[in-house]
PDB file of C-alpha atoms in Angstrom:
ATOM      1  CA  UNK R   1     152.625 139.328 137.006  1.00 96.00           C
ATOM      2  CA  UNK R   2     154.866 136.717 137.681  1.00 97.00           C
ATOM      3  CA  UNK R   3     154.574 133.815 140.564  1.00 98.00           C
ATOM      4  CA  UNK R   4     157.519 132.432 142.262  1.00 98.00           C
ATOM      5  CA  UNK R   5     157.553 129.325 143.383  1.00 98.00           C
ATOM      6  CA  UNK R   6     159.559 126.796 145.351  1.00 97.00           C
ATOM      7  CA  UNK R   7     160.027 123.028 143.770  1.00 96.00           C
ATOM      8  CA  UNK R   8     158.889 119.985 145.521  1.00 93.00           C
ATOM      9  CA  UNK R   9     160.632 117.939 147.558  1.00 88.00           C
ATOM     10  CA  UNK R  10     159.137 115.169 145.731  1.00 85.00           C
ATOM     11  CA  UNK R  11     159.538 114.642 141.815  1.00 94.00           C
ATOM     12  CA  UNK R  12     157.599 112.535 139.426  1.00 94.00           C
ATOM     13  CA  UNK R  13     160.492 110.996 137.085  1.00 94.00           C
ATOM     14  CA  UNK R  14     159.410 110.891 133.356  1.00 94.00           C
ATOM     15  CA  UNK R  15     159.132 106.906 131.898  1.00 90.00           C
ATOM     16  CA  UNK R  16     159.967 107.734 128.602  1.00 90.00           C
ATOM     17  CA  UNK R  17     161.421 110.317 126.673  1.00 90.00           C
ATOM     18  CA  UNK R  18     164.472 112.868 125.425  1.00 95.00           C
ATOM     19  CA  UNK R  19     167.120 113.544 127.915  1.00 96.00           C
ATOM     20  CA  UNK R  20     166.991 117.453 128.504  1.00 95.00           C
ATOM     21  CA  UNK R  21     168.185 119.979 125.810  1.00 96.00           C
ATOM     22  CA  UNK R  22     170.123 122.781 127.419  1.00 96.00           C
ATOM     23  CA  UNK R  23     169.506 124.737 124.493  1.00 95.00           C
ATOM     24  CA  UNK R  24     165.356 124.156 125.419  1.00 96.00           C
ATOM     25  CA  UNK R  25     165.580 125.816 128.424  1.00 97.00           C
ATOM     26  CA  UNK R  26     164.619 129.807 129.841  1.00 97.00           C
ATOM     27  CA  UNK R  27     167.376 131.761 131.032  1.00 97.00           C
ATOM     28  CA  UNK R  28     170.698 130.220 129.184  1.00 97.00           C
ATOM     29  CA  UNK R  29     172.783 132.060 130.765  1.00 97.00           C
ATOM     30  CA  UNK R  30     172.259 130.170 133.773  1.00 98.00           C
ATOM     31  CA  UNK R  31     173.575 127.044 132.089  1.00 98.00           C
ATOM     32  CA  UNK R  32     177.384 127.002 132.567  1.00 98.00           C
ATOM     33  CA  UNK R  33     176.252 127.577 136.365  1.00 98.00           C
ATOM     34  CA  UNK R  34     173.591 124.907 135.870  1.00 98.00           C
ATOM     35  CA  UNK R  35     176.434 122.354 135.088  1.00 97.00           C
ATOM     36  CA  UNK R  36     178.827 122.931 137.531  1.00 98.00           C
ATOM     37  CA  UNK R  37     176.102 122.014 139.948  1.00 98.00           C
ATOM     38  CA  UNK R  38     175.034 119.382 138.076  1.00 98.00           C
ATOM     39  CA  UNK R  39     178.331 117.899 137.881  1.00 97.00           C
ATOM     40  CA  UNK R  40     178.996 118.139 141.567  1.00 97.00           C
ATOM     41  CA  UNK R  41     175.885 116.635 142.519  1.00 97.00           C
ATOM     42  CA  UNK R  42     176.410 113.757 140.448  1.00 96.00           C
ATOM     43  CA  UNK R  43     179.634 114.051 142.075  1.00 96.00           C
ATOM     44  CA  UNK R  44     178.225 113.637 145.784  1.00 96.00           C
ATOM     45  CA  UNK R  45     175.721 111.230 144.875  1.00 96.00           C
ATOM     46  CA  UNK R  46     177.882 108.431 143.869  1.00 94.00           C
ATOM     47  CA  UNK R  47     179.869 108.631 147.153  1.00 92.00           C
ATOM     48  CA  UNK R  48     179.486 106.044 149.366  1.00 89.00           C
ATOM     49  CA  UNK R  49     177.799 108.700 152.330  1.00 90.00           C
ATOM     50  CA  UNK R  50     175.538 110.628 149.942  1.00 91.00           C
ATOM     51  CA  UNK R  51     172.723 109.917 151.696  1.00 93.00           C
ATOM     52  CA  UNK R  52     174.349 111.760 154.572  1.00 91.00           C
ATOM     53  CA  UNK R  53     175.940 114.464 152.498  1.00 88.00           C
ATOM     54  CA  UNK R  54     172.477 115.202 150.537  1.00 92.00           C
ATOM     55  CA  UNK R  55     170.706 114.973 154.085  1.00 89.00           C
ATOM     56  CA  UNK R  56     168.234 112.501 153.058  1.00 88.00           C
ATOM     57  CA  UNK R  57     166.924 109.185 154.412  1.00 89.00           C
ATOM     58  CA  UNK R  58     167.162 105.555 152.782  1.00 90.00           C
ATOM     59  CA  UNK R  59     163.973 105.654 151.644  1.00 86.00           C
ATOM     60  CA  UNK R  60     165.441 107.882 149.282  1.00 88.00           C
ATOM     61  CA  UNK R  61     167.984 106.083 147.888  1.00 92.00           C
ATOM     62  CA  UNK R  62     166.668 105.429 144.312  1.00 90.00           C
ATOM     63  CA  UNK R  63     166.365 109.189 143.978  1.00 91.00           C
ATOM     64  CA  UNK R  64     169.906 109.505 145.151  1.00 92.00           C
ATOM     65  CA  UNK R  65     171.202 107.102 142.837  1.00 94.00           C
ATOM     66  CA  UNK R  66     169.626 108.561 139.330  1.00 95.00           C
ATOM     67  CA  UNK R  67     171.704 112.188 140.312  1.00 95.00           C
ATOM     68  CA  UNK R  68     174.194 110.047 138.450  1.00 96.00           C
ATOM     69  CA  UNK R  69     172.697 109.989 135.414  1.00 96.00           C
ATOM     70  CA  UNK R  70     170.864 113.445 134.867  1.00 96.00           C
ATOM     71  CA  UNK R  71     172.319 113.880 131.618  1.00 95.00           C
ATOM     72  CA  UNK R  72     170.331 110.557 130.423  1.00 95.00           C
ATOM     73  CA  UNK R  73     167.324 110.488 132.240  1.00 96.00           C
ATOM     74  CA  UNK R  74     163.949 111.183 130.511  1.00 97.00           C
ATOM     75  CA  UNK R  75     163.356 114.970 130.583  1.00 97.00           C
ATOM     76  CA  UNK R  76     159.468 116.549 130.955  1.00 97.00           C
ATOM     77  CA  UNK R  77     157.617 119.721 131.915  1.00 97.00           C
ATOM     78  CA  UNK R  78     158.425 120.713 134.840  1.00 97.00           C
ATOM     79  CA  UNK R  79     154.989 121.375 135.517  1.00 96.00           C
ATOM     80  CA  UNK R  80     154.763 117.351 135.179  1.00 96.00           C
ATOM     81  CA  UNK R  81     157.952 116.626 137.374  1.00 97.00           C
ATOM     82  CA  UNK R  82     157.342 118.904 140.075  1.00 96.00           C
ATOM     83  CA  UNK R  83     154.455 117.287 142.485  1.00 92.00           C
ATOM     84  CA  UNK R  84     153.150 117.209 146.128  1.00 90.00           C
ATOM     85  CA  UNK R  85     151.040 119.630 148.260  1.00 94.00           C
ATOM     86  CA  UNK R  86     151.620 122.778 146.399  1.00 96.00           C
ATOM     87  CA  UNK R  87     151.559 122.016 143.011  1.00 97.00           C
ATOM     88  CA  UNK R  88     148.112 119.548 143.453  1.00 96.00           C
ATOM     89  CA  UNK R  89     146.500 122.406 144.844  1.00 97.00           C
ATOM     90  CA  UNK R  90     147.922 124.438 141.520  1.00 98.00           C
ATOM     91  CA  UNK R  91     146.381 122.098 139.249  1.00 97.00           C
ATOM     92  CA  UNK R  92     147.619 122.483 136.172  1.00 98.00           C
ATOM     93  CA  UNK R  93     146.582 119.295 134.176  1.00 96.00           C
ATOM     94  CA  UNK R  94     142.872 120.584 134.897  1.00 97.00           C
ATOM     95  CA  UNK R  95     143.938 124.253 133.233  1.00 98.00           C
ATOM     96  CA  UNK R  96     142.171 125.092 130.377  1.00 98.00           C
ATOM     97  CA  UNK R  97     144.818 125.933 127.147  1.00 97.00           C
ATOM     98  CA  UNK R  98     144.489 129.468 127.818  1.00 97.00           C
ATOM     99  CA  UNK R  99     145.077 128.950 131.332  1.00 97.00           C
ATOM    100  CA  UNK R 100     147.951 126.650 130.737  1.00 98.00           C
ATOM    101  CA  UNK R 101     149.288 129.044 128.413  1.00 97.00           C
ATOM    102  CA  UNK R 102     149.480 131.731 131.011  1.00 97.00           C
ATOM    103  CA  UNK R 103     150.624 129.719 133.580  1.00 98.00           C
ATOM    104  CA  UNK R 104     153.764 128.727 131.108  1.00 97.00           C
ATOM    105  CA  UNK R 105     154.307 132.712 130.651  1.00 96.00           C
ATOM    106  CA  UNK R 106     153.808 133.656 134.480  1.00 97.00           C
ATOM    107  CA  UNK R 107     155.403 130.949 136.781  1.00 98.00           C
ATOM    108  CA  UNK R 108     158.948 131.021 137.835  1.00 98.00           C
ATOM    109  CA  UNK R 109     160.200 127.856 139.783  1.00 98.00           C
ATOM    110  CA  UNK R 110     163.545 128.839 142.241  1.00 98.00           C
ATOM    111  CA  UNK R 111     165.369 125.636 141.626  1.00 98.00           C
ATOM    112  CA  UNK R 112     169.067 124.644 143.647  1.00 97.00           C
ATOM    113  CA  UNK R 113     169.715 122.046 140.478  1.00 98.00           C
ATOM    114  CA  UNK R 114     168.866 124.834 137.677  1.00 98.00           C
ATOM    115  CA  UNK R 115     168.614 127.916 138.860  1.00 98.00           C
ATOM    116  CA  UNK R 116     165.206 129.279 137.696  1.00 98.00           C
ATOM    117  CA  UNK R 117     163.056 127.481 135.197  1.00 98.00           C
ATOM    118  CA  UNK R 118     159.422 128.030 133.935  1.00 97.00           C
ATOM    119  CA  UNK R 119     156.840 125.196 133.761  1.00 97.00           C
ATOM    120  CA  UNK R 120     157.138 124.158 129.862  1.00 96.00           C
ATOM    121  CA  UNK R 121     160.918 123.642 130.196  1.00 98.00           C
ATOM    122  CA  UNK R 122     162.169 119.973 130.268  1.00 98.00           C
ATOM    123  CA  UNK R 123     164.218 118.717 132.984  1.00 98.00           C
ATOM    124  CA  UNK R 124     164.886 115.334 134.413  1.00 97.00           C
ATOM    125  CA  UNK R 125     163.727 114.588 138.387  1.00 96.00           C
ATOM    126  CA  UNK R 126     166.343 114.898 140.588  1.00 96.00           C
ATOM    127  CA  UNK R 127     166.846 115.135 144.216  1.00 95.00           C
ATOM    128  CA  UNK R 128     168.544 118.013 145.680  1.00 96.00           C
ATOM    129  CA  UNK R 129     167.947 120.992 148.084  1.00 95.00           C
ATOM    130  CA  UNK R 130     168.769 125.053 148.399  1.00 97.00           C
ATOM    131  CA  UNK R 131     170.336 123.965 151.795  1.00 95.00           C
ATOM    132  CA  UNK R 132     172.839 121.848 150.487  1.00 96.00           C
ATOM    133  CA  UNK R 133     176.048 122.525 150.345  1.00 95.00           C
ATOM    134  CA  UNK R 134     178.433 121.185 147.538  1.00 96.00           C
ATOM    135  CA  UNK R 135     181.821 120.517 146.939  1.00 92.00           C
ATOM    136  CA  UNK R 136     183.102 123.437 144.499  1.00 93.00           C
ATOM    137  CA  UNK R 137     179.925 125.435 144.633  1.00 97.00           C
ATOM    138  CA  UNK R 138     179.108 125.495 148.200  1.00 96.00           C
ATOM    139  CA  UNK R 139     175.917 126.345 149.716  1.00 97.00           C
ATOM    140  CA  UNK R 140     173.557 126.705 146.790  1.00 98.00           C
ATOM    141  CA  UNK R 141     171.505 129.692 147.926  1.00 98.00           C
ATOM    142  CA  UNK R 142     174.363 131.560 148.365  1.00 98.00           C
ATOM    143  CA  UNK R 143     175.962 130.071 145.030  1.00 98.00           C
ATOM    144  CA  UNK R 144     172.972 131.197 143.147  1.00 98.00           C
ATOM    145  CA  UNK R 145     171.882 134.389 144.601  1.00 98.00           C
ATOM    146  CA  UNK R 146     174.016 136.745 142.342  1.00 98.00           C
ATOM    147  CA  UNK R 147     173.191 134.346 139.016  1.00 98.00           C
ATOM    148  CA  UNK R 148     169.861 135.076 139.840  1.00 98.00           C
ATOM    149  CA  UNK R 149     170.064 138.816 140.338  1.00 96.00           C
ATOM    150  CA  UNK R 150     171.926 139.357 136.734  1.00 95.00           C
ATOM    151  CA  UNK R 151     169.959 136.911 134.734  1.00 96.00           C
ATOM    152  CA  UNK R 152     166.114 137.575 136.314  1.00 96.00           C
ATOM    153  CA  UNK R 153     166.645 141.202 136.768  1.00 90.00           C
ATOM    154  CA  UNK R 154     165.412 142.366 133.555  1.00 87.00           C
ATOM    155  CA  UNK R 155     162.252 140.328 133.835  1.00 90.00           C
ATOM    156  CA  UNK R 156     161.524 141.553 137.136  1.00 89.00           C
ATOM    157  CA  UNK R 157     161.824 145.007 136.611  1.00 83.00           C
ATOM    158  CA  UNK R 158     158.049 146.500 136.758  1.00 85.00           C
ATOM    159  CA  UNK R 159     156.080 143.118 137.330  1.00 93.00           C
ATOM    160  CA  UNK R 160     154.179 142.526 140.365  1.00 97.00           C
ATOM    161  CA  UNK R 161     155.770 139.070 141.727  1.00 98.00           C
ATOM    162  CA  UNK R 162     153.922 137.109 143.907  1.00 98.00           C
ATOM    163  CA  UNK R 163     156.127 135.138 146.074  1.00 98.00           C
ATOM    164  CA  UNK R 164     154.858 131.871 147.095  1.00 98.00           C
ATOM    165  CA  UNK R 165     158.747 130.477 147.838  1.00 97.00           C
ATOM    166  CA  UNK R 166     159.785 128.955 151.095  1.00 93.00           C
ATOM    167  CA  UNK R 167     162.320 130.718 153.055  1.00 94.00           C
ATOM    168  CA  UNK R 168     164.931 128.154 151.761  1.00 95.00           C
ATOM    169  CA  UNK R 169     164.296 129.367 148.173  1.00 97.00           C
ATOM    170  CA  UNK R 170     163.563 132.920 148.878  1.00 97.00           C
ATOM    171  CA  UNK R 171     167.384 133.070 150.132  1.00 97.00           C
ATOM    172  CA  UNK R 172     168.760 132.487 146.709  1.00 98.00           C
ATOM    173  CA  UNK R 173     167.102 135.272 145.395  1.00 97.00           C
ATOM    174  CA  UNK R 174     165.720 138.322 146.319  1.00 95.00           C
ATOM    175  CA  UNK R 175     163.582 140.624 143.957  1.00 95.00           C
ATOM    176  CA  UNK R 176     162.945 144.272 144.152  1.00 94.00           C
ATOM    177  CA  UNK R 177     161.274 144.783 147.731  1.00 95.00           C
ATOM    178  CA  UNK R 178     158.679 147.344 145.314  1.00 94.00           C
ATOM    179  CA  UNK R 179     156.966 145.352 143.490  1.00 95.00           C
ATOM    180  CA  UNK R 180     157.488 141.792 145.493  1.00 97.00           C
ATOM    181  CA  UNK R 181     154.766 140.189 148.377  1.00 98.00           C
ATOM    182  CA  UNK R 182     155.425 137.197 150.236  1.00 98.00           C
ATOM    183  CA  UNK R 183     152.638 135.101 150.695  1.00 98.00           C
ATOM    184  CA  UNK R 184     151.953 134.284 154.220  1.00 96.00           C
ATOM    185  CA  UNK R 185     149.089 132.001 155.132  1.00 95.00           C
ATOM    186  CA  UNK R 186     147.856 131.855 158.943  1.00 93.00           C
ATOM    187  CA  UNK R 187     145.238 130.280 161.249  1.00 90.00           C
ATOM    188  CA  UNK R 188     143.959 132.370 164.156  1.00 83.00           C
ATOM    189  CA  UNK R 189     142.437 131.032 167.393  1.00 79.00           C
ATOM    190  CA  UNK R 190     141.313 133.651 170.035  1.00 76.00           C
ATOM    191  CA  UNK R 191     143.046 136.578 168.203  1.00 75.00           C
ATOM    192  CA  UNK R 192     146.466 134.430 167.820  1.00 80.00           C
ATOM    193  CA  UNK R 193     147.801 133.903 164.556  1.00 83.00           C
ATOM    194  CA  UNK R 194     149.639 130.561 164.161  1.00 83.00           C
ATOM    195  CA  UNK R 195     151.823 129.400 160.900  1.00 80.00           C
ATOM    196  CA  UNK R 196     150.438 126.287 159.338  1.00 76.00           C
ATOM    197  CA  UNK R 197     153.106 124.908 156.935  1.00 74.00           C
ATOM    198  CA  UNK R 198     151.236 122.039 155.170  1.00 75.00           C
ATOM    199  CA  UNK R 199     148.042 124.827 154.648  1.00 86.00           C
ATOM    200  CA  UNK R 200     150.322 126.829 153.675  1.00 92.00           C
ATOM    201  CA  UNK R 201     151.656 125.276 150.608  1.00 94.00           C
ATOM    202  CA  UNK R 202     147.968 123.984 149.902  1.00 95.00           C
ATOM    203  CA  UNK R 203     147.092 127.463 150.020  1.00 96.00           C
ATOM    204  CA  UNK R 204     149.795 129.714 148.054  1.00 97.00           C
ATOM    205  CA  UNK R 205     149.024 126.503 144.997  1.00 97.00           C
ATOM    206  CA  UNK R 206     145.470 127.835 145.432  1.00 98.00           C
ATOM    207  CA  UNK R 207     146.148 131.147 145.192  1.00 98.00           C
ATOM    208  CA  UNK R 208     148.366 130.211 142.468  1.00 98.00           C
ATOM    209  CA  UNK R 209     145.714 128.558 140.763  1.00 98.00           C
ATOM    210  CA  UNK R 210     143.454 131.714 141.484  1.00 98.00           C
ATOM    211  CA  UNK R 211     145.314 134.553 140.114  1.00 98.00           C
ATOM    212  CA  UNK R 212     146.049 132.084 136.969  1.00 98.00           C
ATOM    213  CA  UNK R 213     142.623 131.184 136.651  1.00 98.00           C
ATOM    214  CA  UNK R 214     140.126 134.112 137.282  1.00 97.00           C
ATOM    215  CA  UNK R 215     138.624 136.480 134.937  1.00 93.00           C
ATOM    216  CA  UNK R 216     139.847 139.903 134.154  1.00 91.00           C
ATOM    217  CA  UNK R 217     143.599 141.422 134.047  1.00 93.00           C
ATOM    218  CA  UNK R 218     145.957 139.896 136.296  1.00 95.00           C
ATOM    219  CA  UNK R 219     146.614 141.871 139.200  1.00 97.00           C
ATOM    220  CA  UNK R 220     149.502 144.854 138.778  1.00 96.00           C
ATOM    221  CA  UNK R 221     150.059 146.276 141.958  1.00 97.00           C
ATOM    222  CA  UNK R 222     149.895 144.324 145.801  1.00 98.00           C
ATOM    223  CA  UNK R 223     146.808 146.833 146.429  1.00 98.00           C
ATOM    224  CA  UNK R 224     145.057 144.711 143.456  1.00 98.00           C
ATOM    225  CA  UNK R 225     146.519 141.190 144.901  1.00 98.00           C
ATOM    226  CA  UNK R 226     145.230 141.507 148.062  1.00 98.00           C
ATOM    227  CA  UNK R 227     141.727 142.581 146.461  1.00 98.00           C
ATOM    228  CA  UNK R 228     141.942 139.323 144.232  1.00 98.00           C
ATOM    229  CA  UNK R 229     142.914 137.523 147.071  1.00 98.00           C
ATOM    230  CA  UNK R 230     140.232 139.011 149.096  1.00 98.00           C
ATOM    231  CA  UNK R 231     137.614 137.469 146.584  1.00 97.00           C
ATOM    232  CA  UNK R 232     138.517 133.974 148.298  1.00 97.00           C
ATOM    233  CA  UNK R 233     139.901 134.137 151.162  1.00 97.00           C
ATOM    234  CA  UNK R 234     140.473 136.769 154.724  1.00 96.00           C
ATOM    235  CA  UNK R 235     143.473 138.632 153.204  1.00 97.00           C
ATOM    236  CA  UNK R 236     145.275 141.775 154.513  1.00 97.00           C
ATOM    237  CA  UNK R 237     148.001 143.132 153.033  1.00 98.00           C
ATOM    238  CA  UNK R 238     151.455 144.406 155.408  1.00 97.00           C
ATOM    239  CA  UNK R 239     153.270 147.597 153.115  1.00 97.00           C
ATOM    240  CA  UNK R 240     156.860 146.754 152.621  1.00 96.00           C
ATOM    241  CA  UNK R 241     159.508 149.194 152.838  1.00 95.00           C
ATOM    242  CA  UNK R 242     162.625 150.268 151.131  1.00 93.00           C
ATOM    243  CA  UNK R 243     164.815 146.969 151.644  1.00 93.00           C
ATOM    244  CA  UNK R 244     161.599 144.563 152.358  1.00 96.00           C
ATOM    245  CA  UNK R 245     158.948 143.312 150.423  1.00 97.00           C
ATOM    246  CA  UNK R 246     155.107 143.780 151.377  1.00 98.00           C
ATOM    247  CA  UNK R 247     152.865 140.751 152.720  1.00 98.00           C
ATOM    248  CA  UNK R 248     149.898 139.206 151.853  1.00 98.00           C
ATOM    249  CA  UNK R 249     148.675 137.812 154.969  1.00 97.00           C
ATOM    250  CA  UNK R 250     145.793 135.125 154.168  1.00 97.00           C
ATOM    251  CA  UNK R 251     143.998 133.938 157.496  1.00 95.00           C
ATOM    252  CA  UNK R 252     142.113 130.356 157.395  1.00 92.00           C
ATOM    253  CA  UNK R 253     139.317 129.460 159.608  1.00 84.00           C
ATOM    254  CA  UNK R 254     140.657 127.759 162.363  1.00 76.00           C
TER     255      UNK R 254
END
């Protein structure tokens, strides 16, 4: 099984520490892609409209200003870096070893700075999305989609992968529609189903947290993830079909 998940939008920068190895981190053959967007964000960030070009507000502007220096800054975990709604509700300071250790082996993070990473590879915080585009490389889900085919194909092949990514990050790569579900998490009020994007993060870093967490072998087929998920939560599960992926539908009480 493997769980895919989007970064935050917010990052926890390391105080101390190495600056990140490229030779440390999964998938090396993403690296010489991995630079050129590296060097072209640093690139856009010290221009005098980067706040504009990266789409964010002042408030940001700290954030903005260390894309300058990624190849110095502090590198940690990127279970450590990444933070906010989803990855509280995943936990993973409060894993066990065991746990920890799976969650190392199982978690994929879609990343527009790096391409795909898993959580015990060190990288510096950063601020950058999949919607960006940037100069040389364009826009970055489009720039990393055929990377990501070639270099996460093998692993794919015959895992179930549970996709907790945004729609943002689910456009830079897309897995085999066989073995894939997309997590969707609803409310329903008087038989109408209504998206719920903060419960929805909260919930896929749950059921994150779940399928990394419970007892027994990790789930192999959707049939078996909606039954885990059914242990929890309301869960149905949509069949896919030969170009797109099944769905887990979880329901919340309203």
């Amino acid at each position: 099984m493997l769980i895919l998940l989007p970064p935050s939008e917010g990052k926890t920068p390391a105080v101390h520490g190495d600056a990140m190895d490229w030779a440390s981190l999964s998938f090396p053959v993403l690296n010489t892609y991995r630079a050129k967007v590296l060097d072209a964000l640093g690139t856009v960030s010290s221009h005098e409209d980067a706040l504009a070009l990266l789409g964010v507000g002042a408030s940001l502007r700290d954030d903005v200003e260390r894309n300058t220096r990624l190849h110095a800054e502090p590198a940690a975990p990127a279970h450590q870096v990444y933070s906010g709604v989803l990855y509280d509700a995943l936990g993973y300071r409060s894993m066990t070893p065991a746990q920890r250790r799976r969650a190392d082996g199982s978690v994929l993070v879609i990343s527009a700075l790096w391409g795909a990473i898993r959580f015990a590879d060190a990288v510096p915080a950063y601020r950058l999305s999949m919607s960006t585009a940037l100069p040389d490389v364009g826009r970055l889900a489009s720039f990393w989609k055929p990377q990501l085919t070639e270099a996460l194909g093998e692993i794919a092949g015959g895992q179930l992968l549970v996709d907790c990514r945004s729609s943002t990050y689910a456009a830079a790569w897309t897995p085999p529609p066989a073995d894939t579900v997309a997590v969707n998490v609803f409310t329903e009020v008087n038989g109408a189903r209504k998206v719920v994007s903060h419960f929805a993060k909260h919930t896929r870093g749950e059921l994150a947290r779940y399928l990394l967490t419970r007892r027994g072998q990790a789930p192999a087929t959707p049939e078996q993830l909606r039954k885990a998920a059914a242990e929890k939560w309301q869960a149905e599960l949509v069949p896919g079909t030969a170009r797109k992926a099944h769905a887990l539908n979880i329901i919340l009480p309203n």
